[in-house]
Coordinates of C-alpha atoms and ligand atoms in Angstrom, one line a residue:
X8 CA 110.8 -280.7 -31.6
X9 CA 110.9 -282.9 -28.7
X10 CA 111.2 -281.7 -25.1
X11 CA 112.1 -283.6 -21.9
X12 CA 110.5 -281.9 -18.5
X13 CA 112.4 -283.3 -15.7
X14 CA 109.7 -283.3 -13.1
X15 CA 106.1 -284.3 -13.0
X16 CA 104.0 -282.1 -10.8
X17 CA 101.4 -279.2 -11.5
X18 CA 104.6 -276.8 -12.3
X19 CA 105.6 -279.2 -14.7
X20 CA 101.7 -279.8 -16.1
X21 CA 101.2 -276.3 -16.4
X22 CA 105.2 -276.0 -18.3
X23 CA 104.0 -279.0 -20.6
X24 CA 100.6 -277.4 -21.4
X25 CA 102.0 -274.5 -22.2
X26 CA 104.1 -275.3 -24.7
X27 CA 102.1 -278.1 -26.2
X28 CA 100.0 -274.8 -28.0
X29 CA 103.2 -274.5 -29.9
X30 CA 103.3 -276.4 -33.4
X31 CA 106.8 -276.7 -33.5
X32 CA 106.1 -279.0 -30.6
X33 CA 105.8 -282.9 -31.5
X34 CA 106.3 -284.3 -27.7
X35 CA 106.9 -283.5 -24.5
X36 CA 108.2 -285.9 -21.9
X37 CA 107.2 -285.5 -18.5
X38 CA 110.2 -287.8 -16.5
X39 CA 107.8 -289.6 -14.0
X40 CA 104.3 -289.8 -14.4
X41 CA 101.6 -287.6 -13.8
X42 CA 97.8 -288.4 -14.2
X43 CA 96.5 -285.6 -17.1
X44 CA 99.2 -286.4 -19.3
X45 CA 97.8 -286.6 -22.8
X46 CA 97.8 -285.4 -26.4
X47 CA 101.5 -284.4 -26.9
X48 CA 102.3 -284.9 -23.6
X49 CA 103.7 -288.5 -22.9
X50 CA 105.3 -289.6 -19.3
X51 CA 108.5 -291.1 -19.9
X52 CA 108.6 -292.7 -16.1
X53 CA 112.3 -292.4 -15.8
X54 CA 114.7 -292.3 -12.8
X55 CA 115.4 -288.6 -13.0
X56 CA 118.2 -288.5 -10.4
X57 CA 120.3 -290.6 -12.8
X58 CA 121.8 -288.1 -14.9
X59 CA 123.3 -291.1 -17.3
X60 CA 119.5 -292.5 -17.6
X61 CA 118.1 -289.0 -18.5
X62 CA 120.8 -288.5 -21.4
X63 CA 119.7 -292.3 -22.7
X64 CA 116.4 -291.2 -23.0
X65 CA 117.0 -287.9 -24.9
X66 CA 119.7 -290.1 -27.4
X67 CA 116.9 -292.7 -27.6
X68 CA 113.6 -290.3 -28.1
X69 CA 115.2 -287.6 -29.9
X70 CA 114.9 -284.9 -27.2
X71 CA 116.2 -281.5 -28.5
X72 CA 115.3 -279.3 -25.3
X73 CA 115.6 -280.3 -21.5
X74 CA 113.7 -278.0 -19.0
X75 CA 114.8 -278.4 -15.1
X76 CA 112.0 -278.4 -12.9
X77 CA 112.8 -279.1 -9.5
X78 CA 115.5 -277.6 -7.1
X79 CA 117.6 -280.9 -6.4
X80 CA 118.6 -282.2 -9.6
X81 CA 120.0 -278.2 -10.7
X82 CA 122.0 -278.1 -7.2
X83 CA 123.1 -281.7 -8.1
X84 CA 124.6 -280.2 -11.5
X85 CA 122.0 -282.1 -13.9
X86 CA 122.7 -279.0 -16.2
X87 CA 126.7 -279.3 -16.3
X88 CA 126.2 -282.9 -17.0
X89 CA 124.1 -283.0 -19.9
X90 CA 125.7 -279.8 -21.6
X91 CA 128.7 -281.5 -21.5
X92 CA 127.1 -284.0 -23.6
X93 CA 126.3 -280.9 -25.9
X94 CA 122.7 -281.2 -24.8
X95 CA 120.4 -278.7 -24.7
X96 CA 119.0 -277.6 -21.5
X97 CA 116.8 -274.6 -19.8
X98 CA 118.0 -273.9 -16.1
X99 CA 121.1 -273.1 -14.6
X100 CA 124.4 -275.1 -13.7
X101 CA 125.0 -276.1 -10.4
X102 CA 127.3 -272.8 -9.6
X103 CA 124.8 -270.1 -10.8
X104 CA 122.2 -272.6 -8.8
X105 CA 123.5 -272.8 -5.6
X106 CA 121.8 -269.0 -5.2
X107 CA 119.3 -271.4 -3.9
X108 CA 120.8 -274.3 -2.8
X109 CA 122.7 -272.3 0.4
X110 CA 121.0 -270.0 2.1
X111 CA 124.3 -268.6 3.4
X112 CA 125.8 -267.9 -0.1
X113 CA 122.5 -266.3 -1.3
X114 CA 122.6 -263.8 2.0
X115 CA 125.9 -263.4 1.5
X116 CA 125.4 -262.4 -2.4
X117 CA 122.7 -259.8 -1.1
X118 CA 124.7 -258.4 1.4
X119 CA 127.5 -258.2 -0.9
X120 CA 125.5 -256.2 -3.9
X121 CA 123.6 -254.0 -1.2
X122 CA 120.5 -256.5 -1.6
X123 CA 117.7 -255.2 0.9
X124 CA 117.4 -258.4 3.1
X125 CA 117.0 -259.2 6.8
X126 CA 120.0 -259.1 8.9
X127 CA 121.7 -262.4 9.8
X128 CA 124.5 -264.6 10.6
X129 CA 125.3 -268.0 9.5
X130 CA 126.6 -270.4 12.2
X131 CA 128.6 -274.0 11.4
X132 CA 128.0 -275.4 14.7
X133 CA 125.5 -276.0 17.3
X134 CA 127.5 -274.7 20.1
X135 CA 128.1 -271.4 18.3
X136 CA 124.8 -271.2 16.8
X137 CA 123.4 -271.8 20.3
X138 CA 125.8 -268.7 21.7
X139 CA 123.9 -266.6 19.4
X140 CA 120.4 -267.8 19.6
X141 CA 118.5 -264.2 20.9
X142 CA 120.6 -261.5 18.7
X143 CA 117.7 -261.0 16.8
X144 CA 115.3 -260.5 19.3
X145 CA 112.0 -263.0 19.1
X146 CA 110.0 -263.9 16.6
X147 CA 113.7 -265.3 14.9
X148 CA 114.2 -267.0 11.7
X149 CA 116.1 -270.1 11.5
X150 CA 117.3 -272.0 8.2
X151 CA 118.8 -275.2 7.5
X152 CA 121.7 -273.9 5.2
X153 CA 120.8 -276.6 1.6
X154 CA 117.5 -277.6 0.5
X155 CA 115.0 -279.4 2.7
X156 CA 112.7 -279.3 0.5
X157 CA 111.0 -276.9 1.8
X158 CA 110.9 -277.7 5.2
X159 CA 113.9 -275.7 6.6
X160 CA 113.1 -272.7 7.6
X161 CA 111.7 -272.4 11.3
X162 CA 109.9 -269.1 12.4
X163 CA 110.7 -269.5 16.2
X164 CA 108.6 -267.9 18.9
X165 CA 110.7 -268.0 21.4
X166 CA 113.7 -269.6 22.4
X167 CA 112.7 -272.6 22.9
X168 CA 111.4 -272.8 20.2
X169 CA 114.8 -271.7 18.6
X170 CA 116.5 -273.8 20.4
X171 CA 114.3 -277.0 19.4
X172 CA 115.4 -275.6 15.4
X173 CA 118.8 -275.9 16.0
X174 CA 118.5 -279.5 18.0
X175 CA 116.6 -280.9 14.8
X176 CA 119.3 -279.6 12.5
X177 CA 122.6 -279.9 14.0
X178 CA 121.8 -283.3 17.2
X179 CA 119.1 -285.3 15.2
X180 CA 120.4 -284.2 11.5
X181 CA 117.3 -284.4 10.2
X182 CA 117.8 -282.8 7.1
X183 CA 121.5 -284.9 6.7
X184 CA 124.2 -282.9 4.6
X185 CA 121.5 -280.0 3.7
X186 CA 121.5 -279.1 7.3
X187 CA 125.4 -278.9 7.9
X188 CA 125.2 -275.0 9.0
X189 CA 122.2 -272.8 9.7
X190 CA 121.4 -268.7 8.5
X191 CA 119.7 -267.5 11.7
X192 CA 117.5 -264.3 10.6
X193 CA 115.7 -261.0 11.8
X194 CA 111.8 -261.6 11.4
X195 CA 110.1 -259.7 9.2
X196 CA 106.1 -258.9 9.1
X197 CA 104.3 -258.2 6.2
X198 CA 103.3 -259.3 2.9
X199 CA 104.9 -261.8 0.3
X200 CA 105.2 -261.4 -3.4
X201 CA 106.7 -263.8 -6.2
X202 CA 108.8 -262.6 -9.0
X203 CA 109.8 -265.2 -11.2
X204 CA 112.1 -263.7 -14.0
X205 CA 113.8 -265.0 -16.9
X206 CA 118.0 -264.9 -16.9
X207 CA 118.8 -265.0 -19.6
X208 CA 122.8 -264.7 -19.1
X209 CA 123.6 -261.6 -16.6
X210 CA 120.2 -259.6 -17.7
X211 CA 116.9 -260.1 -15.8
X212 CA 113.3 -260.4 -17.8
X213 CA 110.7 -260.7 -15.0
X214 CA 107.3 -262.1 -15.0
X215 CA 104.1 -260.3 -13.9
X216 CA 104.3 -260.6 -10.2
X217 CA 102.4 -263.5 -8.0
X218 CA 101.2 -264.2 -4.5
X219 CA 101.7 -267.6 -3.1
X220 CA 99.5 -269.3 -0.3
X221 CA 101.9 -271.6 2.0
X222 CA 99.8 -272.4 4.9
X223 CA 97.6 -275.4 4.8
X224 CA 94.9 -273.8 6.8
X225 CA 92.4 -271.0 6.2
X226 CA 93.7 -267.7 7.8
X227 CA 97.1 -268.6 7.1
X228 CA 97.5 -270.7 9.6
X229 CA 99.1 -274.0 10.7
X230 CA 102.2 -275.8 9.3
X231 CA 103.9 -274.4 5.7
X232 CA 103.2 -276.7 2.4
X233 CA 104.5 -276.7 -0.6
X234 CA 101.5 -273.9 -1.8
X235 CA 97.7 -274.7 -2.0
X236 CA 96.9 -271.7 -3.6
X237 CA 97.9 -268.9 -5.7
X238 CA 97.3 -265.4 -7.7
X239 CA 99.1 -263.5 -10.9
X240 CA 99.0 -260.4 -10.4
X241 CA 100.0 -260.4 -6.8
X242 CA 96.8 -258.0 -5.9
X243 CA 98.9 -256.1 -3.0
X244 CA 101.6 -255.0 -5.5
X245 CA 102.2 -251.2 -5.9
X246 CA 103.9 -248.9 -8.0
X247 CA 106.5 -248.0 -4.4
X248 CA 106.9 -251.8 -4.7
X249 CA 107.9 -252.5 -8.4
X250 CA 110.4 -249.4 -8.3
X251 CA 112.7 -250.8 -5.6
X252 CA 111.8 -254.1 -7.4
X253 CA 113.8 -252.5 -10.4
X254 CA 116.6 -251.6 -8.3
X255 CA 117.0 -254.7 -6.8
X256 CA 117.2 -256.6 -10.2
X257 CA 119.5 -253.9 -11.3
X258 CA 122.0 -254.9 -8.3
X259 CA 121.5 -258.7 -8.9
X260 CA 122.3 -258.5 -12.7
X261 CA 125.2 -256.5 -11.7
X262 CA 126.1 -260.0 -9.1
X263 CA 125.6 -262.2 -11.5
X264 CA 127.9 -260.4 -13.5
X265 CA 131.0 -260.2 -11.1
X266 CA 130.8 -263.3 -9.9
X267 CA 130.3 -265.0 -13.6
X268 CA 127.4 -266.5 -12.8
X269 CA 125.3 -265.8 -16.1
X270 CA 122.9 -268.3 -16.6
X271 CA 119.7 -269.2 -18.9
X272 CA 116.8 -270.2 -16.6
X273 CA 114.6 -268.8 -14.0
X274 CA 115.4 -266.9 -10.9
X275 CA 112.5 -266.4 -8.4
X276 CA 112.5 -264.0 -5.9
X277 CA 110.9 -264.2 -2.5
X278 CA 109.8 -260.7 -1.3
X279 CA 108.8 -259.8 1.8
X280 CA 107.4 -256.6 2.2
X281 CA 107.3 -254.2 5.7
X282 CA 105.2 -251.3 5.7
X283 CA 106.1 -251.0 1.8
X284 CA 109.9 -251.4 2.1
X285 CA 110.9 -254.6 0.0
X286 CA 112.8 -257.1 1.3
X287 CA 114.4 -260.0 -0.3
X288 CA 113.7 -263.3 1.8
X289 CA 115.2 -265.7 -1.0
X290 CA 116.0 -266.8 -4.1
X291 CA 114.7 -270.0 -6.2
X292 CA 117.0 -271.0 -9.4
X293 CA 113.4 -272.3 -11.1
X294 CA 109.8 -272.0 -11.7
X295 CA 107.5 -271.5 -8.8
X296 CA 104.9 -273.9 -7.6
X297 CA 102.3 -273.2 -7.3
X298 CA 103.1 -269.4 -9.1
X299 CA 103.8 -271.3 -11.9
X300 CA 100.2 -272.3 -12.6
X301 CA 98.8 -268.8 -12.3
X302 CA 101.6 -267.1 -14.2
X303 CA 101.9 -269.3 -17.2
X304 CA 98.3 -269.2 -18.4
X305 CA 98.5 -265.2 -18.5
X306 CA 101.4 -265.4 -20.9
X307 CA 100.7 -264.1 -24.0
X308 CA 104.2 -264.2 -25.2
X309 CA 105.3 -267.9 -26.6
X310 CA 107.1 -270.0 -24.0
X311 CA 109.3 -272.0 -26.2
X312 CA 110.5 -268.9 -28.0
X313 CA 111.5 -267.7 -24.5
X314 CA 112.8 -269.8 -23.5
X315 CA 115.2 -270.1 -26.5
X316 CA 116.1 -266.4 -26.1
X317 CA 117.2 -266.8 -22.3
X318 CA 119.3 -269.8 -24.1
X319 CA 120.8 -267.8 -26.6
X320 CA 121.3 -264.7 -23.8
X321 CA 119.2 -262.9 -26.2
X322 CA 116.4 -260.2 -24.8
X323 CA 113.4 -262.2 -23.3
X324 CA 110.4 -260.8 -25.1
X325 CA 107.5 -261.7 -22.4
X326 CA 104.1 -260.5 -22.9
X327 CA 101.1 -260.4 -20.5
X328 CA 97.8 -260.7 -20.9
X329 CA 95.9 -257.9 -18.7
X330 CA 93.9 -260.6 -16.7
X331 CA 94.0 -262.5 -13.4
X332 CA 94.0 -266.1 -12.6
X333 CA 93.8 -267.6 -9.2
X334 CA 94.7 -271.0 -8.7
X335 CA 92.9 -273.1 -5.6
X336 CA 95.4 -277.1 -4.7
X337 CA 93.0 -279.6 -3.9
X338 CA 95.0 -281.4 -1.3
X339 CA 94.7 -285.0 0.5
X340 CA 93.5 -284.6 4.0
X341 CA 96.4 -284.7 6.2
X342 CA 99.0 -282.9 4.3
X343 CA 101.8 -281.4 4.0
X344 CA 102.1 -284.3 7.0
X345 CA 100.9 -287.9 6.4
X346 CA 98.0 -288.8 4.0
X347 CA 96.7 -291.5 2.1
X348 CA 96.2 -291.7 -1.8
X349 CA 94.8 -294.0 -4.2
X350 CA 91.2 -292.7 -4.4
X351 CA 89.4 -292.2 -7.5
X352 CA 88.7 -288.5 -8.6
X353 CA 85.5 -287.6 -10.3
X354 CA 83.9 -284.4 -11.5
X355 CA 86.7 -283.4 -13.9
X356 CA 85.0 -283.9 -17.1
X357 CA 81.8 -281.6 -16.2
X358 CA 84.2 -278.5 -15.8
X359 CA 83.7 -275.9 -18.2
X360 CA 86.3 -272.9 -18.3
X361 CA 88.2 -273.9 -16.2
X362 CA 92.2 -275.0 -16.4
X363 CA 93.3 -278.5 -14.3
X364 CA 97.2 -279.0 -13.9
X365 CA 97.7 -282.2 -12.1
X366 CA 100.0 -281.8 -9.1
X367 CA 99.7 -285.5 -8.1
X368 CA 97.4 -287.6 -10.0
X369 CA 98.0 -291.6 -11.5
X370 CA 96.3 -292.6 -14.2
X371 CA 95.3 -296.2 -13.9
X372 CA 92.3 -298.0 -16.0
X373 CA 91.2 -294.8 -17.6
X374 CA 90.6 -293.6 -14.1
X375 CA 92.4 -290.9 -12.5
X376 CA 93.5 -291.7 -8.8
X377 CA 94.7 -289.2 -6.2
X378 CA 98.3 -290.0 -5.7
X379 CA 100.0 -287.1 -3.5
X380 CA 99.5 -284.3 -0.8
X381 CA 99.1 -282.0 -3.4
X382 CA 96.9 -283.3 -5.8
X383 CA 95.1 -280.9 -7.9
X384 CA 95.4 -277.4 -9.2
X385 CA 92.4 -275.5 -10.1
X386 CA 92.3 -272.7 -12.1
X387 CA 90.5 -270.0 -13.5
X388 CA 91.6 -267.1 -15.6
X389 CA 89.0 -263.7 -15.6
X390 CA 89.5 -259.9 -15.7
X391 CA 88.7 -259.4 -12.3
X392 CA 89.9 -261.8 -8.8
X393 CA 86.4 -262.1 -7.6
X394 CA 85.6 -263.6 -11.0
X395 CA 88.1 -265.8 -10.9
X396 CA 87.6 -266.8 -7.5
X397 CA 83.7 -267.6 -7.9
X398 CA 85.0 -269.9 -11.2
X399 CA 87.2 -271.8 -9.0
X400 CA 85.2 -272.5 -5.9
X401 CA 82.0 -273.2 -8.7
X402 CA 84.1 -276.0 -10.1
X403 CA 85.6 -277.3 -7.3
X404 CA 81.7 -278.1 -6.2
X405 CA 81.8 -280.6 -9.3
X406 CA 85.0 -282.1 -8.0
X407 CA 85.2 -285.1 -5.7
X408 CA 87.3 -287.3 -4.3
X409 CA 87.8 -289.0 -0.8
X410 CA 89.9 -287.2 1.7
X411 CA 90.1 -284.4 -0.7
X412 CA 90.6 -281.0 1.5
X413 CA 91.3 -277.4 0.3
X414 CA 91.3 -274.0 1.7
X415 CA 88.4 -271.7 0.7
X416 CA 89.8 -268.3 1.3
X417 CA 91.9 -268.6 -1.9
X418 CA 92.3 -264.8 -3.2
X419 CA 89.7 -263.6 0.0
X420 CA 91.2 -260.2 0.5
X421 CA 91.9 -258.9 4.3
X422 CA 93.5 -255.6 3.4
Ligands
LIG22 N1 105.8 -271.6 -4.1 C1 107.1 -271.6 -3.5 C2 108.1 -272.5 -4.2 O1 107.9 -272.9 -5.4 O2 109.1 -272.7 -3.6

């Protein structure tokens, strides 16, 4: 079988790797390039935002599965396209996917199946969004409504700050059509968990949980990113936890259900929990990144196979192995704002035990350059976090390249 991953980044590394372990598998396409492509994993280069290019290429190369990666071609209806051409694809169509792609619909799904999730309003204007700036109190959350790729959600101080939100979205339009409205949003404190889970028409299959690291500095601090680091299993996870996790899927598989939005793909949920009360914060319509490279090499069941079953709306089997892996990024110095690429990355030959997924790498001359903010992923799979932890920070030691930067209170526990 052939398989086309649109996408090229560690998610999609770690997606390809995966299923390369699978014999049925003859190649795997990545659509642009990324660095630590080999074996059975080819990169097709491709403009991925042309939906009549990607169907050439899986007429021309025999392609039998497409998996979606990112968030913008699924809310640009990628999926609807090629099924229509009777193609087949993992990830849902652009109605099951706006659950992500408006922030509005997704609060108003929650609030409509009795979702637990911060209180909000959703304003189409700057003049009325202004009106209502402090009904939440301060800190406030403000979101662009579409996706900014990941850059639209403000945590605002005070009202300044709040007011300096809306200004960017609404008077400079920064994020263009994405930011057309805004949710504006109670702040909660606490601790966030990933669930990725497998729809697999209106029934939920979910992954072992996962904790995602968004700031770019140690202590969680400074601007959000993309994620430089990550954990599977999410270590502050409890038992109170996963059974109002349970309910919660139970009231989304009953929303998916009324509103006919079955789908085969992945639906991950951002938790936020207060003083053990669990809160949903969003939804994804696709694999995490950076959860995505701690969750998949714990997977004991067979990817492709599941993926097939959340095709065919059959029962996901998923499987676990009873490990932990932590994943550290290896980022260029500057991100998530500007940075410069192009450097040579050495080291990555002398690790031993340890698992690379190339966020954003080029191969050029059989040498691999740096060639993103994200560059990286380390990681390193053990029966114990501390064990893990020591494997990554060992090998990173062996790694160099200029400008490289990283956080070193990956999976560092403060509670
Ligand atoms: N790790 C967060 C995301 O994939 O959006």
């Amino acid at each position: 079988m052939n398989i086309l991953i649109i996408g090229a980044g560690g998610r999609e590394h770690a997606i390809a790797s995966t299923l390369a372990k699978n014999e049925k598998v003859n190649n795997i396409f990545l659509s642009k390039h990324n660095g630590g492509s080999q074996g059975k994993i080819i990169n097709a280069e491709i403009n991925h935002d042309d939906f009549e290019v990607v169907e050439n290429f899986i007429k021309e190369n025999n392609v039998e599965l497409t998996i979606v990666g990112p968030e913008a071609p699924l809310d640009n209806g990628i999926v609807d396209y090629l099924e229509k051409g009777n193609h087949k694809v993992f990830g849902p169509k652009k109605s099951s996917a706006i659950l992500e792609g408006s922030k509005k619909f997704a609060k108003d799904f929650m609030k409509k199946y009795g979702i637990n999730t911060a209180k909000y309003s959703h304003y189409d204007t700057y003049e009325q969004a202004l009106a209502s700036i402090n009904d939440f109190g301060y800190p406030t959350v403000i979101k662009a409504n579409g996706l900014c790729q990941g850059k639209g959600v403000y945590i605002c101080e005070d009202e300044k700050q709040a007011k300096n939100a809306l200004e960017e979205i609404f008077l400079d339009n920064i994020f263009k059509d994405q930011g057309g409205s805004v949710v504006i949003e109670q702040y909660l404190k606490g601790f966030e968990a990933s669930l990725l889970c497998f729809v697999s028409g209106n029934k939920i299959y979910p992954f072992d949980t996962a904790m995602d690291y968004k700031k770019i500095y140690e202590g969680d601090l400074g601007p959000n990113t993309g994620g430089v680091g990550a954990i599977s299993p999410n270590p502050l996870w409890k038992e109170v936890h996963q059974a109002q996790s349970n309910q919660i899927l139970a009231k989304i598989e009953e929303g998916l259900k009324n509103e006919n939005m079955s789908f085969s793909g992945i639906l991950f949920i951002g938790y936020l929990i207060q003083n053990d009360e669990v809160f949903v914060l969003e939804f994804n319509t696709r694999f995490g990144d950076p959860e995505t490279e701690v969750l998949l090499p714990r997977l004991k069941s067979d990817l492709l196979e599941n993926i097939e079953q959340s095709i065919n709306y059959e029962e996901v089997k998923l499987d676990f192995e009873d490990n932990v892996a932590m994943a550290t990024i290896l980022v260029s110095k500057g991100y998530p704002k500007s940075y410069q690429k192009g450097y040579e990355i050495t080291g990555l030959d002398d690790l031993e035990d340890i698992i690379v997924y190339h966020n954003g790498t080029k191969k050029l001359n059989q040498k691999i350059l740096s060639d993103g903010g994200r560059v990286l992923s380390i990681v390193s799979l053990s029966d114990s976090l501390d064990s893990s932890r020591k494997s990554v920070y060992d090998a990173i030691e062996k790694i160099h390249f200029e400008n490289m930067s990283y956080r070193k209170d990956i999976g560092k526990l403060e509670n």
